[in-house]
């Protein structure tokens, strides 16, 4: 029975991998069974900007930003342990990684 899903978002791949490693170790230390990280589709944004502000429209430059996403599913656990886990994760977040937690209470 799933108890919670934790979603991660970041523009930096090493940061999201480090934080997922921390979260999975914290979950196993508290005795919460968790799944392996699910690789969600990455989101890519592109912008095209002229290099020069005036007549040189033919010379343009492209910029892109990739948003990496991952998800971990937490399984059978007590609601008190899950709430402690959520508080612990939100207290020890890494800058540059967004976390969204969806919980189900029985």
Coordinates of C-alpha atoms in Angstrom, one line a residue:
X1 CA 0.0 0.0 0.0
X2 CA 1.6 3.3 -1.0
X3 CA 1.9 5.9 1.7
X4 CA 3.5 8.8 -0.2
X5 CA 5.2 9.9 -3.4
X6 CA 8.1 12.3 -3.3
X7 CA 8.7 14.3 -6.5
X8 CA 12.0 16.1 -7.1
X9 CA 12.9 18.8 -9.7
X10 CA 16.2 20.5 -10.4
X11 CA 18.2 22.1 -13.2
X12 CA 21.4 20.5 -11.9
X13 CA 21.7 16.7 -12.4
X14 CA 24.4 16.1 -9.7
X15 CA 22.3 18.0 -7.1
X16 CA 19.2 15.9 -7.7
X17 CA 21.2 12.7 -7.6
X18 CA 22.8 13.6 -4.3
X19 CA 19.5 14.6 -2.7
X20 CA 17.8 11.4 -3.8
X21 CA 20.7 9.4 -2.3
X22 CA 20.2 11.3 1.0
X23 CA 16.4 10.8 0.9
X24 CA 16.5 7.0 0.2
X25 CA 19.1 6.5 3.0
X26 CA 16.9 8.5 5.4
X27 CA 13.9 6.4 4.5
X28 CA 15.7 3.1 4.9
X29 CA 17.2 4.3 8.3
X30 CA 13.6 5.0 9.5
X31 CA 12.4 1.6 8.3
X32 CA 10.3 3.0 5.4
X33 CA 10.4 0.8 2.3
X34 CA 10.9 2.9 -0.8
X35 CA 11.2 2.3 -4.5
X36 CA 14.1 3.1 -6.7
X37 CA 14.0 6.6 -8.2
X38 CA 11.7 6.8 -11.2
X39 CA 13.1 8.8 -14.1
X40 CA 10.3 11.2 -15.2
X41 CA 10.5 13.0 -18.5
X42 CA 12.8 16.0 -18.5
X43 CA 11.5 19.4 -19.6
X44 CA 13.5 21.4 -22.1
X45 CA 13.0 25.2 -22.6
X46 CA 14.7 27.0 -25.5
X47 CA 15.1 30.8 -26.3
X48 CA 16.5 32.4 -29.4
X49 CA 18.0 35.9 -28.9
X50 CA 19.6 38.2 -31.4
X51 CA 23.3 38.7 -30.6
X52 CA 23.2 42.4 -31.6
X53 CA 20.4 44.8 -30.9
X54 CA 20.2 46.5 -34.2
X55 CA 20.5 45.3 -37.8
X56 CA 22.3 42.0 -37.3
X57 CA 19.1 39.8 -37.0
X58 CA 20.8 36.9 -39.0
X59 CA 23.3 36.4 -36.1
X60 CA 21.3 34.8 -33.3
X61 CA 22.2 32.8 -30.2
X62 CA 20.2 29.9 -28.7
X63 CA 19.9 29.2 -25.0
X64 CA 18.3 26.2 -23.3
X65 CA 17.4 25.0 -19.8
X66 CA 16.7 21.4 -18.9
X67 CA 14.6 20.5 -15.9
X68 CA 15.3 17.0 -14.5
X69 CA 12.6 15.2 -12.6
X70 CA 12.6 12.2 -10.4
X71 CA 10.0 10.4 -8.1
X72 CA 10.3 8.0 -5.2
X73 CA 7.3 6.0 -3.9
X74 CA 7.1 5.2 -0.2
X75 CA 5.4 2.0 0.9
X76 CA 3.8 0.6 4.1
X77 CA 4.7 2.8 7.1
X78 CA 3.1 4.3 10.2
X79 CA 1.7 7.8 9.7
X80 CA 3.8 9.2 12.6
X81 CA 7.0 7.8 11.0
X82 CA 6.0 9.3 7.6
X83 CA 5.3 12.7 9.1
X84 CA 8.7 12.6 10.9
X85 CA 10.3 11.7 7.6
X86 CA 8.6 14.5 5.8
X87 CA 9.7 17.0 8.4
X88 CA 13.2 15.7 8.3
X89 CA 13.4 16.0 4.5
X90 CA 11.9 19.5 4.5
X91 CA 14.4 20.7 7.1
X92 CA 17.4 19.3 5.3
X93 CA 16.7 20.4 1.7
X94 CA 19.4 21.3 -0.7
X95 CA 19.3 24.6 -2.5
X96 CA 18.4 24.1 -6.2
X97 CA 16.2 21.1 -5.7
X98 CA 12.4 21.4 -5.5
X99 CA 10.5 18.8 -3.5
X100 CA 6.8 18.0 -3.6
X101 CA 5.3 15.4 -1.3
X102 CA 1.9 13.7 -1.9
X103 CA 0.7 11.8 1.2
X104 CA -2.2 9.4 1.7
X105 CA -3.6 8.8 5.2
X106 CA -5.6 5.7 6.0

